[in-house]
Amino acid sequence: MSEPTATTETTAATDTTQPTDTTEAIDYTRLFRLDGRRAVVVGAGSGIGRECALALAAHGAEVVCADRDVAAAQTTVDLGGGARALQLDVLDADAVARAARDLDADGGVDVLVFTAATNVRKRLLDYSGEEFDRVVALNLRASFELVRAFGAGMAARGRGSIVGFSSIRAVSVEPGQGVYAATKAGLVQLLRAAAVELGPSGVRVNAVAPGVVDTPLTAQIRAVPEWSEAYASKSALGRWSHAHELAGAVVYLASDASSFVTGSQLFVDGGWTAIDGRYTPPS
């Protein structure tokens, strides 16, 4: 019995890949703090993006609130959600690249969060090519341009966190959501690829996957009681989420609390994807 013990001790002593216990050096009270870091939140003018900007700023980040509607972005700033507003149309690849260059020249960006997306709720056979291109352009192509533009500067500086918003539709589809679901599944793989490629440069890339969220974009569903209740009952918590309930996941992924998390998709869906079907058998 003594020989295996001796061998194990020798291996551990000479294995330089063993993690070092640094518990005493870590100040856990600051684990989620973002002081001294600049975050860009794309889609900060309303909904989930606004709440993310507010949360990041509350944890000490200098937040640039970017949105196509600069007045809405300024409202977020005025609410305490950032240092300044930036007009940005993510469908304009040149504008995205220019914004990234300007911010890189002005100290760089440590955190990028983007939430912008659109949906045309139609069955596949009813979709037009123009509608398909419109959904793909915002949900996938614009994400590609954001990751490229801001990821380059992060990689050059050797640090950064990119957080994109996917959806439960990346893994769960219903009729009329096919193209949207395809773009969200594609986004997850795009972000995973970025995590693999940018990881050696110290850049982490992750996705947050919301369930059904009460925002202006889902007002159409909320306006139909039967539809709204069906969605609520699908989650384990039996309700819709609110935009502010997504902000904590973003703070986590932006901060050192998630320093070894990359290439992941964090579901904030109230247990939607944990449930198989809507029928509860009698006990």
Coordinates of N, CA and C in Angstrom, one line a residue, residues 36-134:
G36 N -12.9 50.5 -13.2 CA -11.7 50.7 -14.1 C -11.9 50.0 -15.5
R37 N -13.0 49.5 -15.7 CA -13.3 48.8 -17.0 C -14.3 49.5 -17.8
R38 N -14.2 49.5 -19.1 CA -15.1 50.1 -20.0 C -16.0 49.0 -20.7
A39 N -17.3 49.2 -20.6 CA -18.2 48.3 -21.3 C -19.0 49.0 -22.3
V40 N -19.2 48.4 -23.4 CA -20.1 48.9 -24.5 C -21.3 48.0 -24.5
V41 N -22.4 48.5 -24.4 CA -23.7 47.8 -24.5 C -24.4 48.2 -25.7
V42 N -24.6 47.3 -26.7 CA -25.3 47.6 -27.9 C -26.7 47.2 -27.8
G43 N -27.6 48.1 -28.0 CA -29.0 47.9 -27.7 C -29.4 48.4 -26.3
A44 N -28.6 49.4 -25.8 CA -28.8 49.9 -24.5 C -30.0 50.9 -24.4
G45 N -30.7 51.2 -25.5 CA -31.8 52.2 -25.4 C -33.0 51.7 -24.8
S46 N -33.2 50.4 -24.6 CA -34.5 49.9 -24.0 C -34.3 48.4 -23.6
G47 N -35.3 47.9 -22.9 CA -35.4 46.5 -22.6 C -34.2 45.9 -21.9
I48 N -33.8 44.7 -22.3 CA -32.7 44.0 -21.7 C -31.4 44.8 -21.8
G49 N -31.1 45.4 -22.9 CA -29.9 46.2 -23.0 C -29.8 47.3 -22.0
R50 N -30.9 48.0 -21.8 CA -30.9 49.1 -20.8 C -30.6 48.6 -19.4
E51 N -31.3 47.5 -19.1 CA -31.0 46.9 -17.7 C -29.6 46.4 -17.5
C52 N -29.0 45.9 -18.6 CA -27.6 45.5 -18.5 C -26.7 46.7 -18.3
A53 N -27.0 47.8 -19.0 CA -26.2 49.0 -18.9 C -26.3 49.5 -17.5
L54 N -27.5 49.5 -16.9 CA -27.7 50.0 -15.5 C -26.9 49.1 -14.5
A55 N -27.0 47.8 -14.7 CA -26.3 46.9 -13.8 C -24.8 47.0 -13.9
L56 N -24.3 47.1 -15.1 CA -22.8 47.2 -15.3 C -22.3 48.5 -14.7
A57 N -23.0 49.5 -14.9 CA -22.6 50.8 -14.3 C -22.7 50.8 -12.8
A58 N -23.7 50.1 -12.2 CA -23.8 49.9 -10.8 C -22.6 49.2 -10.2
H59 N -22.0 48.3 -11.0 CA -20.9 47.6 -10.5 C -19.5 48.2 -10.8
G60 N -19.6 49.5 -11.2 CA -18.4 50.3 -11.4 C -17.9 50.5 -12.8
A61 N -18.5 49.9 -13.8 CA -18.0 50.0 -15.2 C -18.3 51.4 -15.7
E62 N -17.4 51.8 -16.6 CA -17.7 53.0 -17.5 C -18.5 52.4 -18.7
V63 N -19.7 52.8 -18.8 CA -20.6 52.1 -19.8 C -20.8 53.1 -21.0
V64 N -20.6 52.6 -22.2 CA -21.0 53.4 -23.4 C -22.3 52.7 -23.9
C65 N -23.3 53.5 -23.9 CA -24.6 53.0 -24.2 C -24.8 53.3 -25.7
A66 N -24.8 52.2 -26.5 CA -24.9 52.3 -28.0 C -26.2 51.8 -28.4
D67 N -26.8 52.6 -29.3 CA -28.1 52.2 -29.9 C -28.4 53.0 -31.2
R68 N -29.2 52.4 -32.0 CA -29.5 53.1 -33.2 C -30.3 54.4 -32.9
D69 N -31.1 54.3 -31.8 CA -31.9 55.5 -31.3 C -31.0 56.1 -30.2
V70 N -30.3 57.1 -30.6 CA -29.3 57.7 -29.6 C -30.1 58.5 -28.5
A71 N -31.3 58.9 -28.8 CA -32.0 59.6 -27.7 C -32.4 58.6 -26.6
A72 N -32.8 57.4 -27.0 CA -33.1 56.3 -26.1 C -31.9 55.9 -25.3
A73 N -30.8 55.9 -26.0 CA -29.5 55.6 -25.3 C -29.2 56.6 -24.3
Q74 N -29.4 57.9 -24.6 CA -29.1 59.0 -23.7 C -30.0 58.9 -22.5
T75 N -31.3 58.4 -22.7 CA -32.2 58.2 -21.5 C -31.6 57.2 -20.6
T76 N -31.0 56.1 -21.1 CA -30.4 55.1 -20.2 C -29.2 55.8 -19.5
V77 N -28.4 56.6 -20.1 CA -27.3 57.3 -19.4 C -27.9 58.1 -18.3
D78 N -29.0 58.9 -18.6 CA -29.6 59.8 -17.6 C -30.1 59.0 -16.4
L79 N -30.5 57.7 -16.6 CA -31.0 56.9 -15.5 C -29.9 56.3 -14.7
G80 N -28.7 56.6 -15.1 CA -27.5 56.1 -14.3 C -26.9 54.9 -15.0
G81 N -27.2 54.7 -16.2 CA -26.7 53.5 -16.9 C -25.5 53.6 -17.7
G82 N -24.8 54.7 -17.6 CA -23.6 54.8 -18.4 C -22.9 56.2 -18.4
A83 N -21.8 56.2 -19.0 CA -21.0 57.5 -19.1 C -21.4 58.3 -20.3
R84 N -21.8 57.7 -21.4 CA -22.2 58.5 -22.5 C -23.0 57.6 -23.5
A85 N -23.7 58.3 -24.4 CA -24.5 57.6 -25.4 C -23.7 57.6 -26.7
L86 N -24.0 56.6 -27.5 CA -23.3 56.5 -28.8 C -24.3 56.0 -29.8
Q87 N -24.5 56.8 -30.9 CA -25.4 56.4 -32.0 C -24.7 55.3 -32.8
L88 N -25.3 54.2 -33.0 CA -24.7 53.1 -33.7 C -25.8 52.2 -34.4
D89 N -25.7 52.1 -35.7 CA -26.5 51.2 -36.4 C -25.7 49.9 -36.7
V90 N -26.0 48.8 -36.1 CA -25.2 47.6 -36.2 C -25.3 47.0 -37.6
L91 N -26.3 47.4 -38.4 CA -26.4 46.9 -39.8 C -25.4 47.6 -40.7
D92 N -24.7 48.7 -40.2 CA -23.7 49.4 -40.9 C -22.4 48.9 -40.5
A93 N -21.8 48.0 -41.2 CA -20.5 47.3 -40.8 C -19.4 48.4 -40.7
D94 N -19.4 49.4 -41.5 CA -18.4 50.4 -41.5 C -18.5 51.2 -40.2
A95 N -19.7 51.5 -39.8 CA -19.9 52.3 -38.6 C -19.5 51.5 -37.4
V96 N -19.8 50.2 -37.4 CA -19.3 49.3 -36.3 C -17.8 49.3 -36.1
A97 N -17.1 49.1 -37.3 CA -15.7 49.1 -37.3 C -15.1 50.5 -36.8
R98 N -15.7 51.5 -37.3 CA -15.3 52.9 -36.9 C -15.4 53.1 -35.4
A99 N -16.6 52.7 -34.8 CA -16.8 52.9 -33.4 C -15.8 52.1 -32.6
A100 N -15.5 50.9 -33.0 CA -14.5 50.1 -32.3 C -13.1 50.7 -32.4
R101 N -12.7 51.2 -33.6 CA -11.4 51.9 -33.7 C -11.3 53.1 -32.8
D102 N -12.4 53.9 -32.8 CA -12.4 55.1 -32.0 C -12.3 54.8 -30.5
L103 N -13.0 53.8 -30.1 CA -12.9 53.5 -28.6 C -11.6 52.8 -28.3
D104 N -11.0 52.0 -29.2 CA -9.7 51.5 -29.0 C -8.6 52.6 -28.9
A105 N -8.8 53.6 -29.7 CA -7.8 54.7 -29.6 C -8.0 55.5 -28.4
D106 N -9.1 55.4 -27.7 CA -9.4 56.1 -26.5 C -9.4 55.3 -25.2
G107 N -8.5 54.3 -25.3 CA -8.3 53.5 -24.1 C -8.8 52.0 -24.2
G108 N -9.6 51.7 -25.2 CA -10.1 50.4 -25.4 C -11.4 50.0 -24.7
V109 N -11.8 48.8 -25.0 CA -13.1 48.3 -24.5 C -12.8 46.9 -23.8
D110 N -13.3 46.8 -22.5 CA -13.0 45.6 -21.8 C -14.2 44.6 -21.9
V111 N -15.4 45.1 -22.1 CA -16.6 44.3 -22.1 C -17.5 44.8 -23.3
L112 N -17.9 43.8 -24.1 CA -18.9 44.1 -25.1 C -20.2 43.2 -24.9
V113 N -21.3 43.9 -24.8 CA -22.6 43.2 -24.7 C -23.5 43.6 -25.8
F114 N -24.1 42.7 -26.5 CA -25.0 43.1 -27.6 C -26.3 42.3 -27.5
T115 N -27.4 43.0 -27.7 CA -28.7 42.4 -27.5 C -29.6 42.5 -28.7
A116 N -29.3 43.3 -29.7 CA -30.1 43.6 -30.8 C -30.5 42.4 -31.6
A117 N -31.8 42.3 -31.9 CA -32.3 41.1 -32.6 C -33.7 41.5 -33.2
T118 N -34.1 40.7 -34.2 CA -35.4 40.9 -34.7 C -36.0 39.5 -35.1
N119 N -37.3 39.5 -35.3 CA -38.0 38.3 -35.6 C -39.2 38.5 -36.6
V120 N -39.3 37.7 -37.6 CA -40.5 37.7 -38.4 C -41.2 36.4 -38.1
R121 N -42.3 36.4 -37.4 CA -43.0 35.2 -37.0 C -43.8 34.7 -38.1
K122 N -43.2 33.8 -38.9 CA -44.0 33.1 -40.0 C -43.4 31.7 -40.1
R123 N -44.3 30.8 -40.6 CA -43.8 29.5 -41.0 C -42.9 29.6 -42.2
L124 N -42.0 28.6 -42.3 CA -41.0 28.7 -43.3 C -41.6 28.8 -44.8
L125 N -42.7 28.1 -45.0 CA -43.2 28.1 -46.4 C -43.8 29.5 -46.7
D126 N -44.1 30.3 -45.7 CA -44.7 31.6 -45.9 C -43.6 32.7 -45.9
Y127 N -42.4 32.4 -45.6 CA -41.3 33.4 -45.6 C -40.9 33.9 -47.0
S128 N -40.6 35.1 -47.0 CA -40.0 35.6 -48.3 C -38.5 35.7 -48.1
G129 N -37.8 35.8 -49.2 CA -36.3 35.9 -49.2 C -35.9 37.1 -48.5
E130 N -36.6 38.2 -48.7 CA -36.3 39.5 -48.1 C -36.4 39.4 -46.6
E131 N -37.5 38.8 -46.1 CA -37.7 38.6 -44.7 C -36.5 37.8 -44.1
F132 N -36.2 36.7 -44.8 CA -35.1 35.8 -44.3 C -33.8 36.7 -44.2
D133 N -33.5 37.4 -45.2 CA -32.3 38.2 -45.2 C -32.3 39.3 -44.1
R134 N -33.5 39.8 -43.8 CA -33.6 40.9 -42.8 C -33.3 40.3 -41.4

